[in-house]
mmCIF file of C-alpha atoms and ligand atoms in Angstrom:
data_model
loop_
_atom_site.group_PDB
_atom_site.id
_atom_site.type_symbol
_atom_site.label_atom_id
_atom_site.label_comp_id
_atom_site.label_asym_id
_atom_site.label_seq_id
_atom_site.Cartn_x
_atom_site.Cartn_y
_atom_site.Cartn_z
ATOM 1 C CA UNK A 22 15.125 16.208 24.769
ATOM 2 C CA UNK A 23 13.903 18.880 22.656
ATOM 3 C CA UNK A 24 10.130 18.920 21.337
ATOM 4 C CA UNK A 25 8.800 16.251 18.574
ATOM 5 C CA UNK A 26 6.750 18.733 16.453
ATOM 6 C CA UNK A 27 6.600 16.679 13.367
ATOM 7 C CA UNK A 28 7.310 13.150 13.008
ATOM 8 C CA UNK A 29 7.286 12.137 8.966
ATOM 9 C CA UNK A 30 7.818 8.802 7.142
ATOM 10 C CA UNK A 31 11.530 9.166 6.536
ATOM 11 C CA UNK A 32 12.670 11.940 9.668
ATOM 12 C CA UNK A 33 11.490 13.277 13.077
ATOM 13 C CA UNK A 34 11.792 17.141 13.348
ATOM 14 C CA UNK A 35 12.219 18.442 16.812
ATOM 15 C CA UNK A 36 12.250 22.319 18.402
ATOM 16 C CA UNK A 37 15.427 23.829 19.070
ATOM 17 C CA UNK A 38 15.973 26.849 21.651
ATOM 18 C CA UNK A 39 16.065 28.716 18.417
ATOM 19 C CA UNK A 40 12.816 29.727 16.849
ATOM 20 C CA UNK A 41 14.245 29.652 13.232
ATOM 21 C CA UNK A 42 16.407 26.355 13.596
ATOM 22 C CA UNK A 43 14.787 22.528 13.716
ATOM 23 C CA UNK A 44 16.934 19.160 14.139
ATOM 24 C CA UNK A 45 15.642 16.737 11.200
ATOM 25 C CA UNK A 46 16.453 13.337 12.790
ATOM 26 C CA UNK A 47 16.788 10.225 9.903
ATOM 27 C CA UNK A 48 14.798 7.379 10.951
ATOM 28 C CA UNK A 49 15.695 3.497 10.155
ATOM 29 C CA UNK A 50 11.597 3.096 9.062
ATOM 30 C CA UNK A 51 11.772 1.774 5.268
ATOM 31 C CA UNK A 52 8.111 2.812 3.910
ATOM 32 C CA UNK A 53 6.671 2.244 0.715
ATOM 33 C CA UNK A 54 3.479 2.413 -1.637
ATOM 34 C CA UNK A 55 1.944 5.526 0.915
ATOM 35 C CA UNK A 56 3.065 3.054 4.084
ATOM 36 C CA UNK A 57 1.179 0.085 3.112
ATOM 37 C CA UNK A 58 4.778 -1.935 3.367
ATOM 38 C CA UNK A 59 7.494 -1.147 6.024
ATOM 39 C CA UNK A 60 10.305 -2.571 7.247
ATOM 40 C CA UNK A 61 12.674 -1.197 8.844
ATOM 41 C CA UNK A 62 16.970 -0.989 8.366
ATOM 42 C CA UNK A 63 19.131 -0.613 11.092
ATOM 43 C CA UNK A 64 21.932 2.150 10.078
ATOM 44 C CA UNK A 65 19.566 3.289 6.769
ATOM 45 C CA UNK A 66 18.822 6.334 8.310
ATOM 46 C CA UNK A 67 22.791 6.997 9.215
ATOM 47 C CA UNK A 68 23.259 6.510 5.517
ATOM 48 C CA UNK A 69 20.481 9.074 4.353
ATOM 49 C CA UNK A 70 21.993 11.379 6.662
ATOM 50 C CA UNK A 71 25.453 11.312 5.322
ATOM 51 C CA UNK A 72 24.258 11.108 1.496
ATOM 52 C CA UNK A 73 21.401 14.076 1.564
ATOM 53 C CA UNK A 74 24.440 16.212 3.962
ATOM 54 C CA UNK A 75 26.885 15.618 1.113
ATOM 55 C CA UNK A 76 24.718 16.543 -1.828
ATOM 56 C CA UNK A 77 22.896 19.189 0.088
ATOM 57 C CA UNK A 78 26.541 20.481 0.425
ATOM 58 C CA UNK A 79 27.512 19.962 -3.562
ATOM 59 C CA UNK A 80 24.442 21.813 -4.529
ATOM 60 C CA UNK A 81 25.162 24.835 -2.366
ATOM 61 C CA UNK A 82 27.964 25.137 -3.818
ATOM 62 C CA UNK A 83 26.326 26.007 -6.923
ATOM 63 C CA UNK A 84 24.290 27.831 -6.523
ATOM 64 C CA UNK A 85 21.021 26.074 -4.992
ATOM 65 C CA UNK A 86 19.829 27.209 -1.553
ATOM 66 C CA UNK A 87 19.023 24.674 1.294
ATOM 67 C CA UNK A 88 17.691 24.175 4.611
ATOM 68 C CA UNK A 89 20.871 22.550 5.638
ATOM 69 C CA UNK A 90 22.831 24.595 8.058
ATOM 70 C CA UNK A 91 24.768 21.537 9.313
ATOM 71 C CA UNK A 92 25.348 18.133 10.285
ATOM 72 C CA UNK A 93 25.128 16.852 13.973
ATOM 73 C CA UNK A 94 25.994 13.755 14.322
ATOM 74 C CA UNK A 95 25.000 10.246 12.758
ATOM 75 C CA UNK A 96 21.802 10.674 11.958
ATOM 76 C CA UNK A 97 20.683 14.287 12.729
ATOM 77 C CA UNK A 98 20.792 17.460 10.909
ATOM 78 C CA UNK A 99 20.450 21.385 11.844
ATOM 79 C CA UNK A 100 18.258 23.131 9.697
ATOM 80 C CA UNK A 101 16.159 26.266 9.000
ATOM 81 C CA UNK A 102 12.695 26.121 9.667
ATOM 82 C CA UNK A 103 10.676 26.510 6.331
ATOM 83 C CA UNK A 104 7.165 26.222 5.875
ATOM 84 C CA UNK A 105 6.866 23.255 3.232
ATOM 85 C CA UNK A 106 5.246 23.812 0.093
ATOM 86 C CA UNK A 107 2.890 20.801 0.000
ATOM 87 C CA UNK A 108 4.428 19.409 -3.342
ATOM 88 C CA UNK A 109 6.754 16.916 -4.484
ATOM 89 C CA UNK A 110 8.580 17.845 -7.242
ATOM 90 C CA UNK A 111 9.623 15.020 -9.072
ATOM 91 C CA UNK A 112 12.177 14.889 -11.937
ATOM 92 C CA UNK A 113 12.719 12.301 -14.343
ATOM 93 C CA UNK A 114 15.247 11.470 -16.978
ATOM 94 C CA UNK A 115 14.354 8.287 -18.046
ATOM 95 C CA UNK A 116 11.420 6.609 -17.694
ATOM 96 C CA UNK A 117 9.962 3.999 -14.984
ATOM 97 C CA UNK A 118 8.100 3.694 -11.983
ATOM 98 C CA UNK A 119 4.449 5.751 -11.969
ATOM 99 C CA UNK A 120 5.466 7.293 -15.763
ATOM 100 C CA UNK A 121 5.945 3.607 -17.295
ATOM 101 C CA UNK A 122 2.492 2.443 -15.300
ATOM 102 C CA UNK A 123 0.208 5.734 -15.939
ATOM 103 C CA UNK A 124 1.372 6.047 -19.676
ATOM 104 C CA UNK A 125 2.874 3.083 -21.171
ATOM 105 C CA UNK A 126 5.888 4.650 -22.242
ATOM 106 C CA UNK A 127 8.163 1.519 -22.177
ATOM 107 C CA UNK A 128 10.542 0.774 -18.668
ATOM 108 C CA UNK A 129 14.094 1.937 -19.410
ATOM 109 C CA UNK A 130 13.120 4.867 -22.157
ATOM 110 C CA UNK A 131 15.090 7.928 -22.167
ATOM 111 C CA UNK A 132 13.015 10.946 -22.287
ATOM 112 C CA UNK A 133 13.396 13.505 -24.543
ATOM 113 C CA UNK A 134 13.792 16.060 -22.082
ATOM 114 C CA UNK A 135 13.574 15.934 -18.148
ATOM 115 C CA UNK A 136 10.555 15.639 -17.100
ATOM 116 C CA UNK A 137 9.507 18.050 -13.945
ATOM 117 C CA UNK A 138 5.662 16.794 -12.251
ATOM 118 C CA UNK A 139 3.827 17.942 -9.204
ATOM 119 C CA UNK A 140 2.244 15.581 -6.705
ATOM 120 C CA UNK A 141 -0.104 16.825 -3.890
ATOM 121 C CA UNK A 142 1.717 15.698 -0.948
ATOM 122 C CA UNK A 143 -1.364 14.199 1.210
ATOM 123 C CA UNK A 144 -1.067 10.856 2.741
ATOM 124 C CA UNK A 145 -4.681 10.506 2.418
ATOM 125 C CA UNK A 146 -5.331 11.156 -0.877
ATOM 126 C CA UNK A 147 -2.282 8.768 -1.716
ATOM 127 C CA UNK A 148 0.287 12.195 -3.056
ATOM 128 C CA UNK A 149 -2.014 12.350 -6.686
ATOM 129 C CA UNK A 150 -0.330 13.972 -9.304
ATOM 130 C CA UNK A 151 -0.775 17.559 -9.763
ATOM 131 C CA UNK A 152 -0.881 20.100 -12.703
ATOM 132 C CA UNK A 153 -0.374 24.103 -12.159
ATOM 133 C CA UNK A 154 -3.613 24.912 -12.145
ATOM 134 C CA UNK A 155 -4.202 22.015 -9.651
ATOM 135 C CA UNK A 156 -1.364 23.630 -7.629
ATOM 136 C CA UNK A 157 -2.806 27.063 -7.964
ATOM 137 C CA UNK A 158 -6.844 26.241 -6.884
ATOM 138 C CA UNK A 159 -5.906 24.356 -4.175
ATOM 139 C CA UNK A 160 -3.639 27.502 -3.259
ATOM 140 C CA UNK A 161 -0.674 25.194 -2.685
ATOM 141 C CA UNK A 162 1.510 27.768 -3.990
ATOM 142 C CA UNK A 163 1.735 30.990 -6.313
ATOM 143 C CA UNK A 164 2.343 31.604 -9.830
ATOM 144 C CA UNK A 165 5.866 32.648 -9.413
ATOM 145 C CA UNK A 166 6.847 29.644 -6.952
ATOM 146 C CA UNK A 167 5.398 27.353 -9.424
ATOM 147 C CA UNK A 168 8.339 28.592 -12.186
ATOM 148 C CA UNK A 169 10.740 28.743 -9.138
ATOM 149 C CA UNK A 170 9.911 24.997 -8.059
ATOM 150 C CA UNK A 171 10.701 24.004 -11.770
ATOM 151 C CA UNK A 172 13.271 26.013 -12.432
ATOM 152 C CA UNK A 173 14.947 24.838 -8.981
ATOM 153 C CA UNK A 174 14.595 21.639 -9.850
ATOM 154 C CA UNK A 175 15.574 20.906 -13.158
ATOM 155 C CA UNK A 176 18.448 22.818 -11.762
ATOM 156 C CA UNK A 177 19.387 20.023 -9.288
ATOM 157 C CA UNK A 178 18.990 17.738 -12.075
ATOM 158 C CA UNK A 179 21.575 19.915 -14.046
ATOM 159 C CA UNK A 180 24.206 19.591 -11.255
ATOM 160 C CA UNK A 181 23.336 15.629 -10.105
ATOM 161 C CA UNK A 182 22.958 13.890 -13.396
ATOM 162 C CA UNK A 183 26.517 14.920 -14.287
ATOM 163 C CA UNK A 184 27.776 14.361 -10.818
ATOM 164 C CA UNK A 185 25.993 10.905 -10.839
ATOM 165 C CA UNK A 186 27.620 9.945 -14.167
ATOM 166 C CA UNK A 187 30.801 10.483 -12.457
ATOM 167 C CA UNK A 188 30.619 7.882 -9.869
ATOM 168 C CA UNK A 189 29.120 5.098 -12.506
ATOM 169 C CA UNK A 190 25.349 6.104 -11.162
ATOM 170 C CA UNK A 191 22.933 6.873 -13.644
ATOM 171 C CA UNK A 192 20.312 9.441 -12.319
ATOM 172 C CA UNK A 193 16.516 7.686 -13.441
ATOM 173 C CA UNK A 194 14.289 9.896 -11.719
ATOM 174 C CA UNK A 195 14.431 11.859 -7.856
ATOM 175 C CA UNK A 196 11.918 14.158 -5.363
ATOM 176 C CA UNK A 197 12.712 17.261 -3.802
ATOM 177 C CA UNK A 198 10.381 19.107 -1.439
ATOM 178 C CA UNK A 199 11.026 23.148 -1.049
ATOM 179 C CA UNK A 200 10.068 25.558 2.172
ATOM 180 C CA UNK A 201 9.549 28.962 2.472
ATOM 181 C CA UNK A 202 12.127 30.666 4.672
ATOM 182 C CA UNK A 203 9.792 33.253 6.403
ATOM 183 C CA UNK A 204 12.934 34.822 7.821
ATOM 184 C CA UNK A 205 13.840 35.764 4.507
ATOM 185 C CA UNK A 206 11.043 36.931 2.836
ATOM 186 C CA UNK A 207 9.280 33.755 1.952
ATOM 187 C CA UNK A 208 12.220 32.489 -0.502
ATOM 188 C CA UNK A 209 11.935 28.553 -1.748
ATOM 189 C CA UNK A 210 14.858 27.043 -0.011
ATOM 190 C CA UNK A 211 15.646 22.969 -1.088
ATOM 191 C CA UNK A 212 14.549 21.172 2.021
ATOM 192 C CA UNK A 213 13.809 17.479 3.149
ATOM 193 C CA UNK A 214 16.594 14.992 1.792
ATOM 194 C CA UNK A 215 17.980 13.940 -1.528
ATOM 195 C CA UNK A 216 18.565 9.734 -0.602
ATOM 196 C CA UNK A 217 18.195 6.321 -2.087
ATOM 197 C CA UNK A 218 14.816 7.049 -0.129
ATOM 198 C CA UNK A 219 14.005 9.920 -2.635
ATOM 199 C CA UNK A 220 15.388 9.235 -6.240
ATOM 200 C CA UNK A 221 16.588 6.256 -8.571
ATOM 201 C CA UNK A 222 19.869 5.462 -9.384
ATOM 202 C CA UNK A 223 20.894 2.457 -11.884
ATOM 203 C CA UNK A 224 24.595 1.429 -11.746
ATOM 204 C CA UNK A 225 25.945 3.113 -15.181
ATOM 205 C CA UNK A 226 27.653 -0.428 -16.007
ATOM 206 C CA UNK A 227 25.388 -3.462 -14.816
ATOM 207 C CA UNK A 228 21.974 -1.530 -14.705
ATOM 208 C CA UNK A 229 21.618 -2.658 -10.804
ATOM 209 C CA UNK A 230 19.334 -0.854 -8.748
ATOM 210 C CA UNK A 231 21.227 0.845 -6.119
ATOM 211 C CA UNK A 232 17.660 2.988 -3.998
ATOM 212 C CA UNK A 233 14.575 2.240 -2.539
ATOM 213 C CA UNK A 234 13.218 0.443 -5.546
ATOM 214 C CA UNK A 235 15.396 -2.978 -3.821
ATOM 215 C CA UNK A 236 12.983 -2.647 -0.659
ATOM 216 C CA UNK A 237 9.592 -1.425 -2.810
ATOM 217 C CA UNK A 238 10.379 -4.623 -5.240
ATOM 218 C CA UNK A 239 11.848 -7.039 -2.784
ATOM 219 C CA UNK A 240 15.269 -7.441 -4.346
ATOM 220 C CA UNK A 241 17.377 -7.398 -0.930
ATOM 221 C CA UNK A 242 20.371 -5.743 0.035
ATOM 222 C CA UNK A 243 18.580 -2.130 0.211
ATOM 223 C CA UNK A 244 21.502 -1.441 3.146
ATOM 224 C CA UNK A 245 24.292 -2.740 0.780
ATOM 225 C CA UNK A 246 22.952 -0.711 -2.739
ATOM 226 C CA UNK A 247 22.853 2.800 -0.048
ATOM 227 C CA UNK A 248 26.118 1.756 1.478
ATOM 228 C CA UNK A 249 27.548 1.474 -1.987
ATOM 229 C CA UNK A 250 26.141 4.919 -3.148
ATOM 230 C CA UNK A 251 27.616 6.996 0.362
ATOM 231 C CA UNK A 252 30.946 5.294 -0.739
ATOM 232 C CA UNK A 253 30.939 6.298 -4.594
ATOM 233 C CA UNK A 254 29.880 10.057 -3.642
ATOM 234 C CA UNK A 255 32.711 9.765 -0.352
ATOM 235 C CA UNK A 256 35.293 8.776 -3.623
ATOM 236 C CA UNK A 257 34.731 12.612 -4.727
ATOM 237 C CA UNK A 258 33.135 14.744 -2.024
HETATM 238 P P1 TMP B 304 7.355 7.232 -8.934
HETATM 239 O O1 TMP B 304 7.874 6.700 -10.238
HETATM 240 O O2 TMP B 304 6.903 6.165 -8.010
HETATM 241 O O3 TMP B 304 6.331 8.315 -9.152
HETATM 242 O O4 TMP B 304 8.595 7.941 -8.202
HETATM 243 C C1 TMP B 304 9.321 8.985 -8.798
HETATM 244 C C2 TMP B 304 10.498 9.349 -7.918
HETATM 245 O O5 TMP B 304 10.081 9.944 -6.712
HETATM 246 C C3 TMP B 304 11.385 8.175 -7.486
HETATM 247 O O6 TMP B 304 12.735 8.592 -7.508
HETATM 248 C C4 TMP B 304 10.966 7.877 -6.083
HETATM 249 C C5 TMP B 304 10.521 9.217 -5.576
HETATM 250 N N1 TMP B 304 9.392 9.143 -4.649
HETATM 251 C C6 TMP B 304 9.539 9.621 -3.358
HETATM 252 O O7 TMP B 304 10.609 10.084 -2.968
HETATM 253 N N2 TMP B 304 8.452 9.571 -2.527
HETATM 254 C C7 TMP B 304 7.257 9.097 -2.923
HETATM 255 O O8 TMP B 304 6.317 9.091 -2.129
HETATM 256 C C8 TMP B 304 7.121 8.594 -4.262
HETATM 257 C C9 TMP B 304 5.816 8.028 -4.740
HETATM 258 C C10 TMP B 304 8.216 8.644 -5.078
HETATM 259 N N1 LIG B 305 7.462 7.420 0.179
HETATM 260 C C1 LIG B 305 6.244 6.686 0.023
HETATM 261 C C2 LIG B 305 6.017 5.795 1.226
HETATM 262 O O1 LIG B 305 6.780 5.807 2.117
HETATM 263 C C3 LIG B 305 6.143 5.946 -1.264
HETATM 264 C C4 LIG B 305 7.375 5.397 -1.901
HETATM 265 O O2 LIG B 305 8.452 5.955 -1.753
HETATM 266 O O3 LIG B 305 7.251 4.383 -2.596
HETATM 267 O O4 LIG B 305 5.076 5.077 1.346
#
C-alpha cells in the first residue's frame, strides 16, 4: 500500500511512485459543524467519487483546469499534486446557511449577484471567514491568485448553475479549494471535490434538499438525496 501522507475529513491522499501524482481516496466519514457530529455512510464516499469525477470532467471541458487526471476505481482518484491554497472559496447564489445566520438576510433569498467569500481553512480556528487583506497578511496567497481564485470560481458557478438547472437541481451555494501545480509554474489548478459534501442543491420542483445539509440537519436519507444527484448528472454526462 502506498504512503498515507494526508488523511482529511472527506479523503485520504496517499504517495504514488510518481513524485507529481497522489491517489485522493473518498472516505464514508459524514462530518459536520468542524467535526463536532459524524456519522458515517457506507457507499457515500463511492458516490462523491463518481459525482466530483463527472463534474471535474464537465468543467475541463470548458475551460477550468483540475487536479483530476483520472478515475481509479470506486472510490479513488489520480491526481496532480498541488500545494493547497489554504482557502475555501465559497460561492453563493441564494442565500442560507452561515450568510442567513451572520447577516439576517432572510433563508431562501436570491442574491443579487453571486456571492464569492474566503474562509481560512484551519480546523482550529473553526475555517473563519476571510477578506483579501486577511488573505494577503496572513500570506495565504498573492494579489494576483486572489483575482484568479474569484475569477475561477464564479467561473464554475457560470458552467454548474446552468448545468444544475438542467437536471431539476437548483445550485444554492458550493466550496472549491485550488492548488498550485509547482510543475507548472505555480498555476491555481481546481482541486479537492465538488459533492453533496461541498455545495447545496434544492430540487428545482419540490425545494428538497438533495446534500449534506440532510445529515448537518438530521433530515435522513443523506445516501438516497446523493444517490439521486449521481443519477440526474449520469441522465446527461
Ligand atoms: P455555509 O453556509 O455553512 O458557510 O456553507 C457554504 C457552502 O460551503 C455550502 O455549500 C457547504 C460548503 N461547506 C463546505 O464544503 N465545507 C465547510 O466546511 C463548510 C462550513 C461549508
Ligand atoms: N466540512 C465541515 C465538517 O466536516 C463543516 C460542514 O461541512 O458543515 O465539519
Amino acid at each position: 500500500m502506498n504512503e498515507l501522507i494526508y488523511e482529511g475529513k472527506g479523503k485520504k491522499l496517499f504517495a504514488t511512485e510518481n513524485a507529481s501524482e497522489l491517489v485522493a481516496e473518498f472516505k464514508d466519514d459524514l462530518t459536520a459543524f468542524n467535526a463536532q457530529k459524524k456519522s458515517q455512510e457506507a457507499g457515500k464516499g463511492a458516490l462523491n467519487a463518481a459525482i466530483s469525477a463527472k463534474l471535474f470532467g464537465l468543467l475541463a471541458e470548458n475551460g477550468v483546469e483540475t487536479h483530476l487526471i483520472k478515475p481509479l476505481d470506486e472510490t479513488r482518484h489520480l491526481v496532480k499534486k498541488v500545494e493547497i491554497v489554504p482557502i475555501e472559496v465559497v460561492v453563493r447564489n441564494v442565500a442560507t446557511g452561515s450568510l442567513t445566520k451572520r447577516l439576517g438576510i432572510a433563508e431562501g433569498t436570491k442574491l443579487d449577484f453571486t456571492l464569492v467569500e474566503f474562509y481560512y481553512k484551519n480546523d482550529d480556528l473553526g475555517d473563519p471567514i476571510l477578506n483579501d487583506d486577511h488573505a494577503l497578511l496572513m500570506k495565504l496567497c498573492n494579489a494576483k491568485e486572489i483575482e484568479i481564485l474569484k475569477q475561477k470560481a464564479r467561473k464554475i458557478n457560470e458552467i454548474l448553475l446552468p448545468f444544475f438547472a438542467k437536471v431539476g437541481l437548483n445550485l444554492i451555494d458550493f466550496k472549491v479549494e485550488f492548488g498550485r501545480d509547482h510543475n507548472a509554474g505555480g498555476k491555481l489548478l481546481l482541486a479537492d471535490e465538488i459533492s453533496p459534501d461541498s455545495c447545496r442543491f434544492w430540487d428545482a420542483k419540490s425545494g428538497e434538499k438533495l446534500d449534506k445539509d440532510r445529515f448537518r440537519q438530521d433530515l435522513g436519507g443523506v445516501k438516497v438525496a446523493y444517490e439521486e444527484v449521481l443519477r440526474r448528472i449520469q441522465g446527461v454526462l
